[in-house]
Amino acid sequence: MMGWIFGFLIFVVVLFAAVTYMLYWYDTANGPAFEQLQSLSRGKARRWLVRGFLWAVAAQITALVTFPLGWIPKRKGAAPRSGSTDPIVVPVHGLYHNRSAFIFLERALRRAGIQDIHPWTYSSWKAEFLSLAEKLRGHLETLHRSAPSRPILLVGHSLGGLLARHAATTAHEGTVSGCLTLGSPHQGSRLAVFAVGTLGKSLGYRSVLFETLESLENRRPEPSFPCVALASPVDNMVLPQEALVPPGAHWQFRWTSPMSHVAMLYHPEVLHVVVSWVKEASAQNRSPMA
């Protein structure tokens, strides 16, 4: 019986990866993004597509296997030490996920000597975007008040990156010291029409939500802290490709090697970049010139 269940789950994962990459290819190959993909891949766009598909299968299996770990009650750790200047890293997961999304990243950060990691989690079913962003902002401001000398660095995957972006931009000045997003739909996604729930459906490409976010964020001063957006050129969940690019000149946008949307949580390249960024952002915060 277990063999049948396992086989069915593998079939669903492969089917999901195949369907999303067919939609990705249809959208990309019939638009201006194809020329960019050809340029980035040096004429090997189809090979990159296959790599993305394989990563999608592997990453989705990893996500399914590790997902139950997010249900285990997290032991309440000590409050952040107020006298330290070590960073406090706040990872924010994406739609339909939980704190298990960052188990690989947490391990990589701890190995690098970064111990204060406070994942922020939420329900994808019972809230709308702005109320979630407000809760995250309140959480960040509380953290900052408890340890004002310590830099708070946000790392968000997918929808989590959008929440991090908006909360960081609208929080009181000095609350956040850096924001990094992974595969976030900064301008929405055409695949949002297939989402289940109000929160997911609100993420349509250039929907009213994104007009509202940009309007609210434009009323605030441009952030002085580093803002970095990482994205895969073969992301199978954010369509069109240009939707991965955040608005605002203060954002630094970087392409990764070809991988799927979920693979950004587990790929060694991304983990290395995130750990390096946390170290750099922390060092900048300690510098008298920062």
Coordinates of C-alpha atoms in Angstrom, one line a residue, residues 72-274:
I72 CA 6.6 20.2 15.2
P73 CA 6.3 22.8 17.9
K74 CA 9.4 25.0 17.9
R75 CA 11.1 25.3 21.3
K76 CA 11.1 28.9 22.5
G77 CA 14.6 30.1 22.5
A78 CA 16.2 32.9 24.5
A79 CA 15.3 36.5 23.7
P80 CA 17.8 38.2 21.4
R81 CA 20.8 39.6 23.3
S82 CA 20.5 43.3 23.3
G83 CA 24.2 44.1 23.8
S84 CA 25.4 42.1 20.8
T85 CA 25.9 43.3 17.2
D86 CA 25.4 39.8 15.7
P87 CA 22.6 39.7 13.0
I88 CA 19.1 38.4 13.6
V89 CA 17.9 36.6 10.5
V90 CA 14.2 36.4 9.9
P91 CA 13.3 33.9 7.1
V92 CA 9.7 34.2 5.7
H93 CA 8.3 31.2 3.7
G94 CA 6.2 31.3 0.6
L95 CA 2.6 30.5 -0.2
Y96 CA 1.3 27.1 1.2
H97 CA 4.6 26.4 2.9
N98 CA 5.7 26.5 6.5
R99 CA 9.0 27.1 8.5
S100 CA 10.3 23.7 7.2
A101 CA 11.1 25.6 4.0
F102 CA 14.3 27.0 5.5
I103 CA 15.8 23.9 7.2
F104 CA 18.7 23.8 4.7
L105 CA 19.3 27.5 5.0
E106 CA 19.2 27.4 8.8
R107 CA 21.8 24.7 8.8
A108 CA 24.0 26.6 6.4
L109 CA 23.7 29.8 8.5
R110 CA 24.5 28.0 11.7
R111 CA 27.6 26.3 10.2
A112 CA 28.7 29.8 9.2
G113 CA 28.4 31.0 12.8
I114 CA 25.1 32.8 12.5
Q115 CA 22.9 31.4 15.3
D116 CA 20.1 33.9 15.9
I117 CA 17.5 32.7 13.3
H118 CA 13.8 33.5 13.9
P119 CA 11.6 32.1 11.1
W120 CA 8.3 34.0 10.8
T121 CA 5.4 31.8 9.7
Y122 CA 1.7 32.5 8.7
S123 CA -1.3 30.7 7.4
S124 CA -1.9 30.9 3.6
W125 CA -5.6 30.4 4.1
K126 CA -7.0 32.8 6.6
A127 CA -5.6 36.2 5.8
E128 CA -5.0 38.8 3.1
F129 CA -1.7 40.2 2.1
L130 CA -1.7 43.6 3.7
S131 CA -2.8 42.2 7.1
L132 CA 0.0 39.7 7.0
A133 CA 2.5 42.4 6.1
E134 CA 1.3 44.5 9.0
K135 CA 1.8 41.5 11.4
L136 CA 5.3 40.9 10.1
R137 CA 6.1 44.6 10.4
G138 CA 4.9 44.6 14.0
H139 CA 7.1 41.5 14.7
L140 CA 10.1 43.2 13.2
E141 CA 9.6 46.4 15.2
T142 CA 9.2 44.3 18.4
L143 CA 12.5 42.5 17.7
H144 CA 14.2 45.7 17.0
R145 CA 13.1 47.3 20.3
S146 CA 14.3 44.2 22.2
A147 CA 17.8 44.4 20.6
P148 CA 18.3 47.8 19.0
S149 CA 22.0 47.3 18.4
R150 CA 21.5 44.2 16.3
P151 CA 20.9 44.2 12.5
I152 CA 17.6 42.5 11.4
L153 CA 18.0 40.8 8.1
L154 CA 15.0 39.5 6.2
V155 CA 15.2 36.5 3.8
G156 CA 11.9 35.7 2.0
H157 CA 11.1 33.0 -0.6
S158 CA 8.3 33.7 -3.1
L159 CA 5.4 35.3 -1.4
G160 CA 7.5 35.6 1.7
G161 CA 9.8 37.9 -0.2
L162 CA 6.9 40.2 -1.1
L163 CA 5.9 40.3 2.6
A164 CA 9.4 41.0 3.6
R165 CA 9.8 43.7 1.0
H166 CA 6.6 45.5 2.1
A167 CA 7.2 45.1 5.8
A168 CA 10.8 46.3 5.5
T169 CA 9.9 49.3 3.4
T170 CA 7.1 50.5 5.7
A171 CA 8.6 49.7 9.1
H172 CA 10.0 52.5 11.3
E173 CA 13.4 53.8 10.1
G174 CA 16.2 51.7 11.4
T175 CA 14.2 48.6 12.1
V176 CA 15.5 46.5 9.2
S177 CA 19.1 46.4 8.0
G178 CA 18.7 44.3 4.9
C179 CA 16.2 42.4 2.7
L180 CA 16.8 39.6 0.3
T181 CA 14.2 37.8 -1.8
L182 CA 14.3 34.4 -3.5
G183 CA 12.2 33.9 -6.6
S184 CA 9.6 36.5 -5.4
P185 CA 6.8 37.6 -7.8
H186 CA 7.5 41.3 -7.4
Q187 CA 5.0 42.1 -10.1
G188 CA 2.7 39.0 -9.5
S189 CA 2.3 36.0 -11.7
R190 CA -0.1 34.8 -14.4
L191 CA -0.3 31.4 -12.7
A192 CA -2.1 33.1 -9.7
V193 CA -5.4 32.3 -11.5
F194 CA -4.8 28.6 -10.5
A195 CA -4.1 29.4 -6.9
V196 CA -6.4 28.2 -4.1
G197 CA -7.6 30.8 -1.7
T198 CA -7.9 34.6 -1.6
L199 CA -4.3 35.2 -0.7
G200 CA -3.0 33.2 -3.7
K201 CA -5.4 34.6 -6.2
S202 CA -4.5 38.2 -5.2
L203 CA -1.1 37.7 -6.6
G204 CA -2.1 38.1 -10.3
Y205 CA 0.4 39.7 -12.7
R206 CA 0.3 43.5 -12.1
S207 CA -3.0 43.1 -10.2
V208 CA -4.6 45.7 -8.0
L209 CA -2.5 44.4 -5.1
F210 CA 0.8 45.4 -6.7
E211 CA -0.5 48.8 -7.7
T212 CA -1.4 49.3 -4.0
L213 CA 1.9 48.0 -2.8
E214 CA 3.9 50.3 -5.1
S215 CA 1.7 53.3 -4.1
L216 CA 2.2 52.7 -0.4
E217 CA 6.0 52.0 -0.7
N218 CA 6.5 55.1 -2.9
R219 CA 5.3 57.3 -0.1
R220 CA 8.2 56.2 2.0
P221 CA 11.8 57.3 1.7
E222 CA 13.9 55.0 -0.4
P223 CA 15.4 52.3 1.9
S224 CA 19.0 52.9 2.9
F225 CA 19.6 49.3 3.7
P226 CA 20.7 46.7 1.0
C227 CA 17.9 45.1 -1.0
V228 CA 18.7 42.1 -3.2
A229 CA 16.4 40.0 -5.4
L230 CA 17.7 36.6 -6.6
A231 CA 15.7 34.9 -9.3
S232 CA 16.1 31.9 -11.6
P233 CA 15.8 32.5 -15.4
V234 CA 13.7 29.3 -15.6
D235 CA 11.4 29.9 -12.6
N236 CA 8.4 27.8 -13.4
M237 CA 5.9 29.6 -11.0
V238 CA 6.4 33.3 -11.8
L239 CA 5.2 34.3 -15.2
P240 CA 6.1 36.3 -17.2
Q241 CA 9.8 36.4 -16.4
E242 CA 9.9 40.2 -16.0
A243 CA 7.6 39.8 -13.0
L244 CA 10.6 38.6 -11.0
V245 CA 12.2 42.0 -11.2
P246 CA 11.3 44.3 -8.2
P247 CA 10.4 48.0 -8.7
G248 CA 12.7 50.7 -7.5
A249 CA 16.3 51.6 -8.3
H250 CA 17.4 50.7 -4.8
W251 CA 17.0 47.0 -5.6
Q252 CA 19.9 44.9 -6.8
F253 CA 18.7 42.1 -9.1
R254 CA 20.7 39.0 -9.8
W255 CA 20.1 35.9 -11.9
T256 CA 21.0 32.5 -10.5
S257 CA 21.9 29.4 -12.5
P258 CA 18.9 27.6 -13.9
M259 CA 16.7 26.0 -11.3
S260 CA 13.1 25.7 -10.4
H261 CA 11.1 28.0 -8.2
V262 CA 11.1 25.7 -5.1
A263 CA 14.7 24.7 -5.7
M264 CA 15.8 28.1 -4.6
L265 CA 15.3 26.9 -1.0
Y266 CA 17.7 24.0 -1.4
H267 CA 20.2 24.8 -4.2
P268 CA 23.9 25.0 -2.8
E269 CA 24.5 28.1 -5.0
V270 CA 21.6 30.0 -3.4
L271 CA 22.5 28.9 0.1
H272 CA 26.0 30.2 -0.4
V273 CA 24.9 33.5 -1.8
V274 CA 22.4 34.0 1.1

